[in-house]
mmCIF file of C-alpha atoms in Angstrom:
data_model
loop_
_atom_site.group_PDB
_atom_site.id
_atom_site.type_symbol
_atom_site.label_atom_id
_atom_site.label_comp_id
_atom_site.label_asym_id
_atom_site.label_seq_id
_atom_site.Cartn_x
_atom_site.Cartn_y
_atom_site.Cartn_z
ATOM 1 C CA SER Z 1 -15.686 6.590 -7.268
ATOM 2 C CA GLN Z 2 -12.249 6.374 -5.790
ATOM 3 C CA GLU Z 3 -11.338 8.818 -3.025
ATOM 4 C CA LEU Z 4 -7.882 8.997 -4.540
ATOM 5 C CA GLU Z 5 -7.700 9.265 -8.311
ATOM 6 C CA GLN Z 6 -4.561 8.819 -10.379
ATOM 7 C CA SER Z 7 -3.849 9.907 -13.915
ATOM 8 C CA PRO Z 8 -2.916 8.657 -16.317
ATOM 9 C CA GLN Z 9 -3.967 5.064 -15.742
ATOM 10 C CA SER Z 10 -1.024 3.862 -17.814
ATOM 11 C CA LEU Z 11 1.924 5.410 -19.533
ATOM 12 C CA ILE Z 12 4.412 4.223 -22.131
ATOM 13 C CA VAL Z 13 7.435 6.431 -22.684
ATOM 14 C CA GLN Z 14 10.696 6.262 -24.579
ATOM 15 C CA GLU Z 15 13.791 5.964 -22.442
ATOM 16 C CA GLY Z 16 15.181 9.404 -21.656
ATOM 17 C CA LYS Z 17 11.815 11.175 -21.730
ATOM 18 C CA ASN Z 18 10.294 13.042 -18.795
ATOM 19 C CA LEU Z 19 6.889 12.133 -17.399
ATOM 20 C CA THR Z 20 4.395 13.198 -14.746
ATOM 21 C CA ILE Z 21 1.865 11.186 -12.753
ATOM 22 C CA ASN Z 22 -0.901 12.916 -10.818
ATOM 23 C CA CYS Z 23 -2.778 11.951 -7.687
ATOM 24 C CA THR Z 24 -5.959 13.847 -6.788
ATOM 25 C CA SER Z 25 -8.022 13.587 -3.629
ATOM 26 C CA SER Z 26 -11.603 14.593 -3.022
ATOM 27 C CA LYS Z 27 -10.697 15.480 0.563
ATOM 28 C CA THR Z 28 -7.907 17.205 2.413
ATOM 29 C CA LEU Z 29 -4.830 15.061 2.659
ATOM 30 C CA TYR Z 30 -2.940 14.479 5.881
ATOM 31 C CA GLY Z 31 0.223 13.002 4.512
ATOM 32 C CA LEU Z 32 0.616 11.763 0.963
ATOM 33 C CA TYR Z 33 2.838 8.845 0.066
ATOM 34 C CA TRP Z 34 4.264 7.627 -3.181
ATOM 35 C CA TYR Z 35 5.124 3.978 -3.636
ATOM 36 C CA LYS Z 36 6.412 1.917 -6.528
ATOM 37 C CA GLN Z 37 5.420 -1.676 -7.110
ATOM 38 C CA LYS Z 38 6.831 -4.274 -9.445
ATOM 39 C CA TYR Z 39 4.146 -6.670 -10.650
ATOM 40 C CA GLY Z 40 3.046 -9.073 -7.921
ATOM 41 C CA GLU Z 41 5.516 -7.750 -5.376
ATOM 42 C CA GLY Z 42 5.404 -5.536 -2.335
ATOM 43 C CA LEU Z 43 5.436 -1.760 -2.364
ATOM 44 C CA ILE Z 44 8.654 0.203 -2.245
ATOM 45 C CA PHE Z 45 8.458 3.513 -0.398
ATOM 46 C CA LEU Z 46 9.557 6.476 -2.535
ATOM 47 C CA MET Z 47 8.706 9.558 -0.493
ATOM 48 C CA MET Z 48 6.203 11.200 1.805
ATOM 49 C CA LEU Z 49 4.833 14.736 1.626
ATOM 50 C CA GLN Z 50 3.071 16.450 4.484
ATOM 51 C CA LYS Z 51 2.987 20.189 4.027
ATOM 52 C CA GLY Z 52 1.202 22.087 1.299
ATOM 53 C CA GLY Z 53 3.739 23.244 -1.262
ATOM 54 C CA GLU Z 54 6.264 20.672 -0.127
ATOM 55 C CA GLU Z 55 8.560 19.204 -2.760
ATOM 56 C CA LYS Z 56 10.941 16.277 -2.365
ATOM 57 C CA SER Z 57 13.399 14.635 -4.704
ATOM 58 C CA HIS Z 58 15.117 11.280 -4.784
ATOM 59 C CA GLU Z 59 17.527 10.636 -7.624
ATOM 60 C CA LYS Z 60 15.507 11.472 -10.750
ATOM 61 C CA ILE Z 61 12.092 11.436 -9.089
ATOM 62 C CA THR Z 62 10.466 14.596 -7.717
ATOM 63 C CA ALA Z 63 7.125 14.818 -5.938
ATOM 64 C CA LYS Z 64 5.106 17.877 -5.007
ATOM 65 C CA LEU Z 65 2.068 18.437 -2.809
ATOM 66 C CA ASP Z 66 -0.070 21.386 -3.807
ATOM 67 C CA GLU Z 67 -0.883 24.111 -1.352
ATOM 68 C CA LYS Z 68 -4.476 23.098 -0.918
ATOM 69 C CA LYS Z 69 -3.188 19.608 -0.069
ATOM 70 C CA GLN Z 70 -5.553 17.888 -2.395
ATOM 71 C CA GLN Z 71 -3.248 16.988 -5.251
ATOM 72 C CA SER Z 72 0.220 15.634 -5.712
ATOM 73 C CA SER Z 73 2.369 15.104 -8.775
ATOM 74 C CA LEU Z 74 5.278 12.730 -9.311
ATOM 75 C CA HIS Z 75 7.760 13.740 -11.971
ATOM 76 C CA ILE Z 76 10.454 11.487 -13.416
ATOM 77 C CA THR Z 77 13.264 13.105 -15.337
ATOM 78 C CA ALA Z 78 15.153 11.241 -18.077
ATOM 79 C CA SER Z 79 13.266 7.974 -17.536
ATOM 80 C CA GLN Z 80 15.089 4.642 -17.535
ATOM 81 C CA PRO Z 81 13.848 1.055 -17.887
ATOM 82 C CA SER Z 82 14.433 0.648 -14.148
ATOM 83 C CA HIS Z 83 11.652 3.180 -13.538
ATOM 84 C CA ALA Z 84 9.070 0.826 -15.009
ATOM 85 C CA GLY Z 85 6.415 -0.426 -12.611
ATOM 86 C CA ILE Z 86 3.191 0.641 -10.966
ATOM 87 C CA TYR Z 87 3.196 3.900 -9.061
ATOM 88 C CA LEU Z 88 0.700 4.212 -6.239
ATOM 89 C CA CYS Z 89 -0.180 7.194 -4.146
ATOM 90 C CA GLY Z 90 -1.470 6.600 -0.633
ATOM 91 C CA ALA Z 91 -2.961 8.879 1.988
ATOM 92 C CA VAL Z 92 -4.375 9.043 5.453
ATOM 93 C CA MET Z 93 -7.948 10.275 5.479
ATOM 94 C CA LYS Z 94 -9.396 11.610 8.678
ATOM 95 C CA THR Z 95 -12.809 10.084 9.272
ATOM 96 C CA SER Z 96 -14.131 8.634 12.507
ATOM 97 C CA TYR Z 97 -10.817 6.845 12.507
ATOM 98 C CA ASP Z 98 -7.644 7.212 10.501
ATOM 99 C CA LYS Z 99 -8.403 5.572 7.210
ATOM 100 C CA VAL Z 100 -5.530 4.584 4.977
ATOM 101 C CA ILE Z 101 -6.379 4.544 1.290
ATOM 102 C CA PHE Z 102 -4.523 4.094 -1.967
ATOM 103 C CA GLY Z 103 -5.066 5.284 -5.500
ATOM 104 C CA PRO Z 104 -5.656 2.755 -8.287
ATOM 105 C CA GLY Z 105 -2.100 3.057 -9.541
ATOM 106 C CA THR Z 106 -0.392 4.223 -12.723
ATOM 107 C CA SER Z 107 1.386 1.612 -14.799
ATOM 108 C CA LEU Z 108 4.605 2.914 -16.339
ATOM 109 C CA SER Z 109 6.484 1.200 -19.143
ATOM 110 C CA VAL Z 110 9.794 2.579 -20.395
ATOM 111 C CA ILE Z 111 10.900 1.499 -23.853
ATOM 112 C CA PRO Z 112 14.683 1.259 -24.321
ATOM 113 C CA LYS C 1 17.569 -3.927 9.878
ATOM 114 C CA ALA C 2 15.731 -6.800 8.302
ATOM 115 C CA GLY C 3 12.672 -5.817 6.316
ATOM 116 C CA VAL C 4 9.090 -6.960 6.682
ATOM 117 C CA THR C 5 8.718 -10.676 6.052
ATOM 118 C CA GLN C 6 5.592 -12.554 5.095
ATOM 119 C CA THR C 7 4.934 -16.265 4.997
ATOM 120 C CA PRO C 8 3.999 -18.167 3.025
ATOM 121 C CA ARG C 9 4.717 -16.380 -0.241
ATOM 122 C CA TYR C 10 2.274 -18.465 -2.252
ATOM 123 C CA LEU C 11 -0.775 -20.438 -1.239
ATOM 124 C CA ILE C 12 -3.454 -22.419 -3.031
ATOM 125 C CA LYS C 13 -6.689 -23.247 -1.229
ATOM 126 C CA THR C 14 -10.170 -24.422 -2.172
ATOM 127 C CA ARG C 15 -13.475 -22.729 -1.459
ATOM 128 C CA GLY C 16 -14.714 -23.201 2.066
ATOM 129 C CA GLN C 17 -11.279 -23.723 3.580
ATOM 130 C CA GLN C 18 -9.605 -21.294 5.907
ATOM 131 C CA VAL C 19 -6.138 -19.799 5.711
ATOM 132 C CA THR C 20 -3.691 -18.094 8.054
ATOM 133 C CA LEU C 21 -1.042 -15.687 6.825
ATOM 134 C CA SER C 22 1.867 -14.419 8.882
ATOM 135 C CA CYS C 23 3.727 -11.124 8.969
ATOM 136 C CA SER C 24 6.867 -10.212 10.903
ATOM 137 C CA PRO C 25 7.395 -6.451 11.100
ATOM 138 C CA ILE C 26 10.638 -4.520 11.137
ATOM 139 C CA SER C 27 12.312 -4.761 14.531
ATOM 140 C CA GLY C 28 11.018 -2.039 16.827
ATOM 141 C CA HIS C 29 7.856 -1.410 14.821
ATOM 142 C CA ARG C 30 4.665 -1.901 16.767
ATOM 143 C CA SER C 31 2.049 -1.286 14.102
ATOM 144 C CA VAL C 32 1.129 -3.858 11.478
ATOM 145 C CA SER C 33 -1.429 -3.172 8.767
ATOM 146 C CA TRP C 34 -2.904 -5.655 6.335
ATOM 147 C CA TYR C 35 -4.039 -4.931 2.778
ATOM 148 C CA GLN C 36 -5.711 -6.900 0.033
ATOM 149 C CA GLN C 37 -4.713 -6.151 -3.549
ATOM 150 C CA THR C 38 -6.738 -7.329 -6.536
ATOM 151 C CA PRO C 39 -6.752 -6.181 -10.163
ATOM 152 C CA GLY C 40 -10.351 -5.005 -9.858
ATOM 153 C CA GLN C 41 -10.357 -3.261 -6.494
ATOM 154 C CA GLY C 42 -6.741 -2.232 -6.189
ATOM 155 C CA LEU C 43 -5.137 -1.966 -2.781
ATOM 156 C CA GLN C 44 -7.648 -2.027 0.058
ATOM 157 C CA PHE C 45 -7.062 -1.619 3.754
ATOM 158 C CA LEU C 46 -8.105 -4.579 5.901
ATOM 159 C CA PHE C 47 -7.051 -3.675 9.431
ATOM 160 C CA GLU C 48 -4.269 -2.379 11.599
ATOM 161 C CA TYR C 49 -2.903 -3.808 14.824
ATOM 162 C CA PHE C 50 -0.922 -1.916 17.399
ATOM 163 C CA SER C 51 0.322 -3.362 20.671
ATOM 164 C CA GLU C 52 -1.799 -6.488 20.245
ATOM 165 C CA THR C 53 -5.012 -4.485 19.722
ATOM 166 C CA GLN C 54 -6.922 -3.829 16.540
ATOM 167 C CA ARG C 55 -6.726 -0.077 16.110
ATOM 168 C CA ASN C 56 -8.358 0.443 12.707
ATOM 169 C CA LYS C 57 -10.533 -1.683 10.487
ATOM 170 C CA GLY C 58 -11.499 -1.450 6.846
ATOM 171 C CA ASN C 59 -14.738 -2.482 5.223
ATOM 172 C CA PHE C 60 -14.336 -6.255 4.981
ATOM 173 C CA PRO C 61 -16.641 -9.057 6.201
ATOM 174 C CA GLY C 62 -16.092 -10.784 9.502
ATOM 175 C CA ARG C 63 -14.501 -13.752 7.721
ATOM 176 C CA PHE C 64 -11.346 -11.658 7.732
ATOM 177 C CA SER C 65 -9.728 -11.451 11.132
ATOM 178 C CA GLY C 66 -6.330 -10.900 12.589
ATOM 179 C CA ARG C 67 -4.290 -10.778 15.706
ATOM 180 C CA GLN C 68 -0.984 -9.491 16.913
ATOM 181 C CA PHE C 69 1.392 -11.085 19.363
ATOM 182 C CA SER C 70 3.509 -9.489 22.050
ATOM 183 C CA ASN C 71 6.547 -9.522 19.746
ATOM 184 C CA SER C 72 4.487 -7.496 17.183
ATOM 185 C CA ARG C 73 4.246 -10.376 14.742
ATOM 186 C CA SER C 74 0.805 -10.523 13.224
ATOM 187 C CA GLU C 75 -1.389 -13.149 11.659
ATOM 188 C CA MET C 76 -4.354 -12.736 9.381
ATOM 189 C CA ASN C 77 -7.025 -15.381 9.057
ATOM 190 C CA VAL C 78 -9.644 -15.798 6.381
ATOM 191 C CA SER C 79 -12.355 -18.349 7.041
ATOM 192 C CA THR C 80 -14.762 -19.957 4.584
ATOM 193 C CA LEU C 81 -12.727 -18.903 1.584
ATOM 194 C CA GLU C 82 -14.476 -17.623 -1.526
ATOM 195 C CA LEU C 83 -13.159 -17.396 -5.070
ATOM 196 C CA GLY C 84 -13.103 -13.614 -4.726
ATOM 197 C CA ASP C 85 -10.599 -13.854 -1.900
ATOM 198 C CA SER C 86 -7.900 -14.675 -4.436
ATOM 199 C CA ALA C 87 -5.511 -11.761 -4.101
ATOM 200 C CA LEU C 88 -2.118 -10.524 -3.069
ATOM 201 C CA TYR C 89 -2.162 -9.895 0.681
ATOM 202 C CA LEU C 90 0.337 -7.325 1.838
ATOM 203 C CA CYS C 91 1.324 -6.360 5.307
ATOM 204 C CA ALA C 92 3.063 -3.162 6.274
ATOM 205 C CA SER C 93 4.826 -2.164 9.448
ATOM 206 C CA SER C 94 5.490 1.205 11.007
ATOM 207 C CA PRO C 95 6.558 2.504 14.425
ATOM 208 C CA GLY C 96 2.907 3.218 15.236
ATOM 209 C CA THR C 97 3.331 6.564 16.934
ATOM 210 C CA THR C 98 1.534 8.765 14.374
ATOM 211 C CA SER C 99 -0.931 8.103 11.601
ATOM 212 C CA GLU C 100 1.197 9.938 9.033
ATOM 213 C CA GLU C 101 4.348 7.875 9.414
ATOM 214 C CA THR C 102 5.819 5.790 6.610
ATOM 215 C CA GLN C 103 4.673 2.211 6.192
ATOM 216 C CA TYR C 104 7.135 -0.406 4.989
ATOM 217 C CA PHE C 105 5.634 -3.236 3.022
ATOM 218 C CA GLY C 106 6.463 -6.904 2.886
ATOM 219 C CA PRO C 107 6.677 -8.883 -0.383
ATOM 220 C CA GLY C 108 3.151 -10.194 0.033
ATOM 221 C CA THR C 109 1.410 -13.557 0.084
ATOM 222 C CA ARG C 110 -0.313 -14.527 -3.128
ATOM 223 C CA LEU C 111 -3.449 -16.540 -2.355
ATOM 224 C CA LEU C 112 -5.290 -18.472 -5.015
ATOM 225 C CA VAL C 113 -8.691 -19.906 -4.144
ATOM 226 C CA LEU C 114 -9.950 -22.652 -6.432
#
């Protein structure tokens, strides 16, 4: 199983609707990142969370990291077609070395 | 600042050949990480280079190798290509001072192995 799980796997929403994407880890997170990817392209950095309970916002996107630092949520308010893409969460896992892993991604489609 | 650049953007090779991909990080960044992205496995970490030394390595066979030059530019090499190596290869750069810092990704190189 994946060390980072994302839900839902895919999402189709009407323009203007709110939505939430979750990222859950089986281990303690040391830094949680959210990226957006258009199909076949590179990742665009959205935001990084480090402290339990931390919340950050950028335009209509808000991300939170829960206090136990094992789950994060990404919330989009009043979605627009420009929000469509694949949202990936990424994290640094502390093992014998710093291991960088990513979730499987959540595909978001926004219908005008 | 210019972003992360990767060359070539697209590549078609046949099984058994080898390939070299290039990544130029953001100016001032000393860490370059490489990732493989496939529909089945998602985004997987290959390795990270910092100051010309491999600092971290993912779980990939020895056919995958890399290096970093004194100007922080990095190359990734895959020898004896297999069909399963078809993927989008992404590189990311960061300052390299902490493990929790933000990584900035390039547009990727799409490799097709026939």
